[in-house]
PDB file of C-alpha atoms and ligand atoms in Angstrom:
ATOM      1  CA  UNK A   1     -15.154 -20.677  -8.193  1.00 83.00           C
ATOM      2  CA  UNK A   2     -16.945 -21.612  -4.613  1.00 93.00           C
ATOM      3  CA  UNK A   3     -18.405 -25.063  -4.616  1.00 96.00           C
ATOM      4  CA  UNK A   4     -21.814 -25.677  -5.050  1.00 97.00           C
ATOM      5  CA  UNK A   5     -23.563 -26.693  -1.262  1.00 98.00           C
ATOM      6  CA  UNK A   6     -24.645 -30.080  -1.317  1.00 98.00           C
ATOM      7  CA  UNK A   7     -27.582 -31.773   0.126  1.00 98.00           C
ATOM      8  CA  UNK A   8     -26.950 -35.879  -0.718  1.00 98.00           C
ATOM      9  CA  UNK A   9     -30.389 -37.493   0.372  1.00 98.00           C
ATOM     10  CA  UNK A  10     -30.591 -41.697   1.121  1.00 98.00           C
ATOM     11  CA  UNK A  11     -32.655 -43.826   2.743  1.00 98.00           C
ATOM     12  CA  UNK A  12     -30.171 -46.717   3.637  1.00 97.00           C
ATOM     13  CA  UNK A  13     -27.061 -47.739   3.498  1.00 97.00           C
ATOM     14  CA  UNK A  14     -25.595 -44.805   2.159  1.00 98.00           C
ATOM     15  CA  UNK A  15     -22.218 -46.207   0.232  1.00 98.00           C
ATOM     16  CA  UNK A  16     -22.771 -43.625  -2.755  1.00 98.00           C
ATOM     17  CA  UNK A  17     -22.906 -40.963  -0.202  1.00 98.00           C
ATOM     18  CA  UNK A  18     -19.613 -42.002   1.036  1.00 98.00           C
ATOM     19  CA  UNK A  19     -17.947 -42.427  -2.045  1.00 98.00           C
ATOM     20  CA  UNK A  20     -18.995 -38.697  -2.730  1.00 98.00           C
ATOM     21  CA  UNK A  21     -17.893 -37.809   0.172  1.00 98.00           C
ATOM     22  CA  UNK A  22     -14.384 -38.741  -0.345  1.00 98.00           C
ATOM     23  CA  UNK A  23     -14.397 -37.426  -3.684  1.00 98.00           C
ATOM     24  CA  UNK A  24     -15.367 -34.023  -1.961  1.00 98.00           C
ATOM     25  CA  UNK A  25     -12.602 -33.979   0.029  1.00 97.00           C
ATOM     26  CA  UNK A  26     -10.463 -33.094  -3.117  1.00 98.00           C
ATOM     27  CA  UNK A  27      -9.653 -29.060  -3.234  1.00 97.00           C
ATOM     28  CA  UNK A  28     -10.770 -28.463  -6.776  1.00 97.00           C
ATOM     29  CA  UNK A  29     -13.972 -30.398  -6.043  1.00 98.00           C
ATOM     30  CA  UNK A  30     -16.816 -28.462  -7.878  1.00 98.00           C
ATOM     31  CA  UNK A  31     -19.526 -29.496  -4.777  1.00 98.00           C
ATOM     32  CA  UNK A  32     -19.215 -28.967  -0.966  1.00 98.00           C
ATOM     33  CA  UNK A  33     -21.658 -31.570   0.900  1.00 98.00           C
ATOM     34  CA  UNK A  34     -23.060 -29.661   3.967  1.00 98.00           C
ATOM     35  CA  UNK A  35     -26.334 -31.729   4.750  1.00 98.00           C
ATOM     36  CA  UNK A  36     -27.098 -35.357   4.208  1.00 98.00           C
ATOM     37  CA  UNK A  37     -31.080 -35.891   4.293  1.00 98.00           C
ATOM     38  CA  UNK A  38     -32.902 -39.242   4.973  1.00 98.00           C
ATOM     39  CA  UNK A  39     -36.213 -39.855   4.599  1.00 98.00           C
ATOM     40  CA  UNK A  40     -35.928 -42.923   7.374  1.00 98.00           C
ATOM     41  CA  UNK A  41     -34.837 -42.344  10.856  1.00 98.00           C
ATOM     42  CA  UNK A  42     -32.762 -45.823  11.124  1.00 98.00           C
ATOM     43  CA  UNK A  43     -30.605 -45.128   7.855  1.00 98.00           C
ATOM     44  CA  UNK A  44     -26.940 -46.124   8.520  1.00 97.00           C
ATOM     45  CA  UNK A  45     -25.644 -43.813   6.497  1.00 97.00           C
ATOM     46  CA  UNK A  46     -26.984 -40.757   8.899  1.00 98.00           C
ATOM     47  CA  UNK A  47     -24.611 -42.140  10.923  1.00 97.00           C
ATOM     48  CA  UNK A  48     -21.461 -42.176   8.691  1.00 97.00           C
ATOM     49  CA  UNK A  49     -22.541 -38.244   8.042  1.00 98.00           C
ATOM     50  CA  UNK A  50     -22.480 -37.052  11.286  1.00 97.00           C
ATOM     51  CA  UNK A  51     -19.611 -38.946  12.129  1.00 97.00           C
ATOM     52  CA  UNK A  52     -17.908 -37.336   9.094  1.00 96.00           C
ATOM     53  CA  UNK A  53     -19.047 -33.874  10.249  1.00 96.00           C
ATOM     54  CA  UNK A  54     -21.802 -33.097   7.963  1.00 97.00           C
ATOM     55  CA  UNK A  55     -25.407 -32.333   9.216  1.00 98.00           C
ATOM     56  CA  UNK A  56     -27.697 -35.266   9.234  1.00 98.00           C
ATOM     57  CA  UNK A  57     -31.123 -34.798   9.205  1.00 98.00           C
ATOM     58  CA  UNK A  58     -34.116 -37.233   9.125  1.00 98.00           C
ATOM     59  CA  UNK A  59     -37.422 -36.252   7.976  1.00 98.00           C
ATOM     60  CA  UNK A  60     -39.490 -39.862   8.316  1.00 98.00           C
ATOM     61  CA  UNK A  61     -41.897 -40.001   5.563  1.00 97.00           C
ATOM     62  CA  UNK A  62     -44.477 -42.143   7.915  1.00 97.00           C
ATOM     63  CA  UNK A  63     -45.033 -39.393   9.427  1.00 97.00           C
ATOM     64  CA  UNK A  64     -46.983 -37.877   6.958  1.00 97.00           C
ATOM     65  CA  UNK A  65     -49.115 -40.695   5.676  1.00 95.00           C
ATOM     66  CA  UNK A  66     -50.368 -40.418   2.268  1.00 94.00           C
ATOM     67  CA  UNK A  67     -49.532 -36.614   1.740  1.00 96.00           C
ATOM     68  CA  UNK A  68     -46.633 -36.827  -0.612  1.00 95.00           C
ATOM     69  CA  UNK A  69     -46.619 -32.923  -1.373  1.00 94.00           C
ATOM     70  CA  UNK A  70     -46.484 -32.055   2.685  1.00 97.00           C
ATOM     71  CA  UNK A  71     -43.637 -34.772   3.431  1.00 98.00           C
ATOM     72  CA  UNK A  72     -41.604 -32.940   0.806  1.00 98.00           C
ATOM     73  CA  UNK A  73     -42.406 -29.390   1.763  1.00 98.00           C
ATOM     74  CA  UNK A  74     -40.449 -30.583   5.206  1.00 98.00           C
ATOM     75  CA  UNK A  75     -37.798 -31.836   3.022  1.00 98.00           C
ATOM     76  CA  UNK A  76     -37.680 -28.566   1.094  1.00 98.00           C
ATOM     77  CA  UNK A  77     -37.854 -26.239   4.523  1.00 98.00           C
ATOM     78  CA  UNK A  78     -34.731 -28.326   5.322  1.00 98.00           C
ATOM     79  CA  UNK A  79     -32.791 -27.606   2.171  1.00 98.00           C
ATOM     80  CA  UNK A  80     -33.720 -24.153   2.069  1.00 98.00           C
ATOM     81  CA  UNK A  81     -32.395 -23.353   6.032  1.00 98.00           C
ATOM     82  CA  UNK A  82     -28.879 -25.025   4.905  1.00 98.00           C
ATOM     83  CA  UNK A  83     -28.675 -22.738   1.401  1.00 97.00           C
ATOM     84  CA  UNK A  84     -28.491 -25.914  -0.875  1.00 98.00           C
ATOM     85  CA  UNK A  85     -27.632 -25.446  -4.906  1.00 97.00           C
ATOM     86  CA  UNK A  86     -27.053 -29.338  -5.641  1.00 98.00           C
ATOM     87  CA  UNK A  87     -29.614 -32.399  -4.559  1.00 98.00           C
ATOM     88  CA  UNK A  88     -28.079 -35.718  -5.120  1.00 98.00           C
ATOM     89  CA  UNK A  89     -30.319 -38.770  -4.601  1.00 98.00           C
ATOM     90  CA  UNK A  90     -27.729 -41.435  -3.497  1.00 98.00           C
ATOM     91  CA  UNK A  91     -30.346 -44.858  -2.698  1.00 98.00           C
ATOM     92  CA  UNK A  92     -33.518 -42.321  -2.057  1.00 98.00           C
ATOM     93  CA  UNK A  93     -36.238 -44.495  -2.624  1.00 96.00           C
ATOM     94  CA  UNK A  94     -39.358 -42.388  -2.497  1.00 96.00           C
ATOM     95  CA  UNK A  95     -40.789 -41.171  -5.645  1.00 94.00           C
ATOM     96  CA  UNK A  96     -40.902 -37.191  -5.890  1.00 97.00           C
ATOM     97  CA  UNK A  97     -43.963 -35.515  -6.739  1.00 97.00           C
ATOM     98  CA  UNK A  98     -43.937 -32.835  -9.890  1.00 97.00           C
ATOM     99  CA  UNK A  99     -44.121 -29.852  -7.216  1.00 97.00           C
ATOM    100  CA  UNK A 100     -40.662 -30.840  -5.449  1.00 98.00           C
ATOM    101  CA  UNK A 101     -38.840 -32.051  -8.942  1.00 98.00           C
ATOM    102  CA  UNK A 102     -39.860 -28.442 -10.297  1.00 97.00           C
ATOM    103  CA  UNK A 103     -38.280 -26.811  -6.995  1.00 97.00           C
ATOM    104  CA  UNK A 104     -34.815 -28.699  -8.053  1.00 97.00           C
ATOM    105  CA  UNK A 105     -35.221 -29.066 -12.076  1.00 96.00           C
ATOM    106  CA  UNK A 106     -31.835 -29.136 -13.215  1.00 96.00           C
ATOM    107  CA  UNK A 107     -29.696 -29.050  -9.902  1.00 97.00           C
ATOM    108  CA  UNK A 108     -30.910 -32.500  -9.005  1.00 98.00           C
ATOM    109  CA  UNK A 109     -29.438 -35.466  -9.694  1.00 98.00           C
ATOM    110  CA  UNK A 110     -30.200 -39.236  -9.252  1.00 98.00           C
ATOM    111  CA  UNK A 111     -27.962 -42.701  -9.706  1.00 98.00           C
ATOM    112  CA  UNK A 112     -29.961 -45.660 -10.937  1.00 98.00           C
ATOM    113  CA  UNK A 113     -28.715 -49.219 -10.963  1.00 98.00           C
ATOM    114  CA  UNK A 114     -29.325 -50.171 -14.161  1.00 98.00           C
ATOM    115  CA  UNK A 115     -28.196 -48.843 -17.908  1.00 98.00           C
ATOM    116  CA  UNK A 116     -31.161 -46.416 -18.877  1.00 98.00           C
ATOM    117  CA  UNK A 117     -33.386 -46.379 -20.853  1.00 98.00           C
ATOM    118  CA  UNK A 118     -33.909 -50.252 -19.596  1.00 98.00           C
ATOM    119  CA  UNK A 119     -35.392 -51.320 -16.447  1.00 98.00           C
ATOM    120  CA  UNK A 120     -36.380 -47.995 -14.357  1.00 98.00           C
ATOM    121  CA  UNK A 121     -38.105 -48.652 -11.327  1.00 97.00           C
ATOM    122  CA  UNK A 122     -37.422 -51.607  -9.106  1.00 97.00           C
ATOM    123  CA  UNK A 123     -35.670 -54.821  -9.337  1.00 98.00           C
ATOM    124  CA  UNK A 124     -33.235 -53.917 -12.008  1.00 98.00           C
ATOM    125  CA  UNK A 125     -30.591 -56.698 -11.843  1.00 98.00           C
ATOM    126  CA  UNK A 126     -33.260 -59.530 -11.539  1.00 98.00           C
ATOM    127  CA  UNK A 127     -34.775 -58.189 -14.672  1.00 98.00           C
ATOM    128  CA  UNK A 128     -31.349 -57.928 -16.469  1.00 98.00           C
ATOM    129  CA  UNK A 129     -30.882 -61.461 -15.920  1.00 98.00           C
ATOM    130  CA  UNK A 130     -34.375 -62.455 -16.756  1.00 98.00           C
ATOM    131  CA  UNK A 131     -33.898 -60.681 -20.020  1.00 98.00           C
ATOM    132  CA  UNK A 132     -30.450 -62.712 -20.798  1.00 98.00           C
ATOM    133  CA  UNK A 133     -28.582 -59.724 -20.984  1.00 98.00           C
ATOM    134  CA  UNK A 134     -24.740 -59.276 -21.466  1.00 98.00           C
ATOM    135  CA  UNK A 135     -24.578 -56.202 -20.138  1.00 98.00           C
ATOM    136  CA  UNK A 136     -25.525 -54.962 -16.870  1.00 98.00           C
ATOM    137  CA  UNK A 137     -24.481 -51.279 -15.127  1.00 98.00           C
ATOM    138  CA  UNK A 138     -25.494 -48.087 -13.985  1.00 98.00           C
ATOM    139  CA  UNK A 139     -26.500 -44.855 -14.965  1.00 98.00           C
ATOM    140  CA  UNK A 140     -26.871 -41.094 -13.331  1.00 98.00           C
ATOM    141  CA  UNK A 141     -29.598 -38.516 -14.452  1.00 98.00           C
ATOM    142  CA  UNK A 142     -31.314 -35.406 -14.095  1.00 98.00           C
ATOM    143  CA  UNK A 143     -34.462 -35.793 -12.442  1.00 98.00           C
ATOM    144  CA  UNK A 144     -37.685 -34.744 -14.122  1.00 97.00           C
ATOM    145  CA  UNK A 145     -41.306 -36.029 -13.117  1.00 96.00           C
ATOM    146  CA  UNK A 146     -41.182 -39.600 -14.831  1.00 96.00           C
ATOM    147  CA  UNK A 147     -39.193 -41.867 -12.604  1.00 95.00           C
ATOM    148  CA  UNK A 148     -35.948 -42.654 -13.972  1.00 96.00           C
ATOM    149  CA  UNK A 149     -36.740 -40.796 -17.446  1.00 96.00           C
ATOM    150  CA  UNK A 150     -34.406 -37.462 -17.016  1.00 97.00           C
ATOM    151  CA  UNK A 151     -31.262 -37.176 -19.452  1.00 97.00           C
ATOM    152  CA  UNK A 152     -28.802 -39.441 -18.592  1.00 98.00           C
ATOM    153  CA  UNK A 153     -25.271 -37.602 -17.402  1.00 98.00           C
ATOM    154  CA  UNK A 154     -23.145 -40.518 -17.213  1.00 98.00           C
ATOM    155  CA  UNK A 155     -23.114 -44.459 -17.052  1.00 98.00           C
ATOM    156  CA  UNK A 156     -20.846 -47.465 -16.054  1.00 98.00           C
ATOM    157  CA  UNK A 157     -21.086 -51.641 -17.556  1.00 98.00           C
ATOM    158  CA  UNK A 158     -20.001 -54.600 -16.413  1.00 98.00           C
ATOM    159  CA  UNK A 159     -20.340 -57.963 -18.110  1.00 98.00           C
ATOM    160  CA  UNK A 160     -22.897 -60.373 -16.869  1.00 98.00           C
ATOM    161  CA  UNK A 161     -21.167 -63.574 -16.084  1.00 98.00           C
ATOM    162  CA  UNK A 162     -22.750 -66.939 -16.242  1.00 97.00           C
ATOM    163  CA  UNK A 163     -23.069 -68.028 -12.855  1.00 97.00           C
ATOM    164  CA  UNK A 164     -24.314 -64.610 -11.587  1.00 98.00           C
ATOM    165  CA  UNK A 165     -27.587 -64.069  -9.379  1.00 98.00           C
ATOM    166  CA  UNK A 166     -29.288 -60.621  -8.949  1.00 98.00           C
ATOM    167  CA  UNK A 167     -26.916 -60.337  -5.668  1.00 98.00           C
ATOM    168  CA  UNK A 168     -23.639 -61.265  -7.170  1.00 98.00           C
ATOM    169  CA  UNK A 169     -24.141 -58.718 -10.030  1.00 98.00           C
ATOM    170  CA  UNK A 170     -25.750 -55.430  -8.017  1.00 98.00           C
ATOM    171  CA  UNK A 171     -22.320 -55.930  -5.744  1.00 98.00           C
ATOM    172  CA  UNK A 172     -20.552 -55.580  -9.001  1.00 98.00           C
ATOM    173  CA  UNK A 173     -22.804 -52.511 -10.387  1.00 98.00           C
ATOM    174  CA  UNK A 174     -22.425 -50.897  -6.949  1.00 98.00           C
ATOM    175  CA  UNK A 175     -18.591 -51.049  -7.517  1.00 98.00           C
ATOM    176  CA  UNK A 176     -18.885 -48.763 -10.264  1.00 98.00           C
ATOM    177  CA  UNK A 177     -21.522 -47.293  -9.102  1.00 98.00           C
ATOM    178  CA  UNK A 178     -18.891 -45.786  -6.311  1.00 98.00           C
ATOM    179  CA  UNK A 179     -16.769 -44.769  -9.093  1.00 98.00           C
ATOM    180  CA  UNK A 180     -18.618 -43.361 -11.454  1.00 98.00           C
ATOM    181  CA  UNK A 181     -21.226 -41.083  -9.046  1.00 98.00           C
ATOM    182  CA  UNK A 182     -18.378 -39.004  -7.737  1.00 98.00           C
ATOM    183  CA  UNK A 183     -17.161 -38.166 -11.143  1.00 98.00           C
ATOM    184  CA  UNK A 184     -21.034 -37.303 -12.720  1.00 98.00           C
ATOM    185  CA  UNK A 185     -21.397 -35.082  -9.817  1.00 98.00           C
ATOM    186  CA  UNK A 186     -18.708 -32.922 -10.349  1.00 98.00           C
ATOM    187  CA  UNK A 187     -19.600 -33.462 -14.195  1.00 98.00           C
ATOM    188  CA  UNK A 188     -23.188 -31.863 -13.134  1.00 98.00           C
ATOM    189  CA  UNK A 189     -21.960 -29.403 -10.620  1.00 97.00           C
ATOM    190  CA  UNK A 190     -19.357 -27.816 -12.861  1.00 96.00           C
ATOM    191  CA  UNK A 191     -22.511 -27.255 -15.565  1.00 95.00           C
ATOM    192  CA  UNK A 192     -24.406 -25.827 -13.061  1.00 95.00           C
ATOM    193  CA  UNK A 193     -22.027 -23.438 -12.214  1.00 92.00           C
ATOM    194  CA  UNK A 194     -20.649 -22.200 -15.165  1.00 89.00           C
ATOM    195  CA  UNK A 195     -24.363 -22.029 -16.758  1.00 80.00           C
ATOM    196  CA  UNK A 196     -22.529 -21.806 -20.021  1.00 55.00           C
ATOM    197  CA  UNK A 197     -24.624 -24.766 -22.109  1.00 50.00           C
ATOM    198  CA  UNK A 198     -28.126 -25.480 -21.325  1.00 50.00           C
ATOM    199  CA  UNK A 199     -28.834 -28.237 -19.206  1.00 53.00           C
ATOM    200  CA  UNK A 200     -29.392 -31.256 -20.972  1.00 54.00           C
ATOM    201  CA  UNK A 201     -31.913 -32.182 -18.302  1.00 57.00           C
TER     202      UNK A 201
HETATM  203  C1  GAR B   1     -27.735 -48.175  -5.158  1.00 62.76           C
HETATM  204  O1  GAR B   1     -27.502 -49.379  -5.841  1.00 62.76           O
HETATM  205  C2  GAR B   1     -28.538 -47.224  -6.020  1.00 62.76           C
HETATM  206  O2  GAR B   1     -28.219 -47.293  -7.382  1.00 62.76           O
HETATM  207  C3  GAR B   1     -29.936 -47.718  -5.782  1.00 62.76           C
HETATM  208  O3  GAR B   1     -29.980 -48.013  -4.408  1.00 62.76           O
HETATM  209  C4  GAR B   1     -28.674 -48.405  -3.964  1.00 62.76           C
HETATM  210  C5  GAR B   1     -28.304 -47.550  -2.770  1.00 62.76           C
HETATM  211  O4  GAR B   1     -27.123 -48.011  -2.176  1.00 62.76           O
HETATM  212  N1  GAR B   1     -30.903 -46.742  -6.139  1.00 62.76           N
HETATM  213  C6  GAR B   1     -32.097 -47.026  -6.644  1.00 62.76           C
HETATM  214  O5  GAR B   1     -32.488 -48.157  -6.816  1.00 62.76           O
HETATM  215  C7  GAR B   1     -32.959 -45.819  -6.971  1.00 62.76           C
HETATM  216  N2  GAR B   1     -34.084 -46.199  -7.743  1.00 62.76           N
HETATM  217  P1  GAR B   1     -26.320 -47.096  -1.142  1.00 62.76           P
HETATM  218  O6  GAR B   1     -27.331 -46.619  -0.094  1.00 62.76           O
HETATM  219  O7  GAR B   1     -25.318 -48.019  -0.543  1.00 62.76           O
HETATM  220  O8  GAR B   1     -25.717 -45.944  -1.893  1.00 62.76           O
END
């Protein structure tokens, strides 16, 4: 079967991208990254795209104030011109309005550093340790309109140690975080494709 074309958008760092990335480069990999979309100009990781050959596009958000719905209709003119079937948010951090989530309901995917259903929004791994929590880790979902609320695809722990501070224990989340994103995007990709099962979105 072809793989599914693949628009990965960040705003930073992009590490999540990259680990996808190499994942893609696998033959039987169910998803094809063509575009990688940022929603700031400065993002290092638009770098590491173009350098790996992909089409990196920014679309700055600033640019378009307080209108949420006409930032994202840029975003969506974007996707549409490079035939994209997949979005993966990889570190996007702008909150989608209900118009664009229903362009992408159930061929868009999002990673989220903490284990869903606790702490979505910000500040996860402050509020993990706050909360005396063993257990830290991540978690990747479909996205529907409440932030961080869509069915959960996959997730990763790691233990909390003793001596940890919100620092020490995202660098460990974002470890498996690189592991585990690859893998739920083929998961997601291959039940896109094959349409067999409804989504559990
Ligand atoms: C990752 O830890 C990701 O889980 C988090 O941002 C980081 C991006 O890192 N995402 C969110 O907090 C979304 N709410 P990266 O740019 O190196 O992939």
């Amino acid at each position: 079967m072809t793989p599914l074309r693949l628009a990965i958008l960040i705003s930073g760092r992009g590490t999540n991208m990259e680990a996808i990335l190499r994942a893609a480069e696998a033959d039987d990999y169910p998803a094809r990254p063509v575009l990688v979309l940022s929603n700031r100009p400065e993002a290092q990781g638009l770098e590491t795209a173009a350098n790996a050959g992909l089409s990196a596009v920014s679309v700055d958000h600033k640019a378009y104030g307080k209108d949420r719905e006409s930032f994202e209709r840029a975003l969506q003119s974007v996707l549409i011109e490079h035939q994209i079937e997949m979005v993966v948010l990889a570190g996007f951090m702008r909150i989608l309005t209900p118009w664009f989530v229903s362009q992408w309901t159930g061929r868009m995917i999002n990673i989220h550093p903490s284990l869903l259903p606790k702490y979505p929004g910000l500040h996860t791994h402050q509020r993990a340790l706050d909360s005396g929590d063993a257990e830290a880790g991540c978690s990747v979902h479909w996205v529907t309109e409440g932030v961080d609320e869509g069915g959960v695809i996959a997730q990763a722990r790691v233990s909390v140690l003793a001596n940890d501070t919100a620092d020490t224990l995202a660098d460990r989340v974002l470890g498996e975080e690189h592991k585990l994103y690859p893998k739920a995007v083929a998961l997601a990709a291959e039940q896109i494709r094959s349409k067999k099962k409804p989504l559990s979105v």
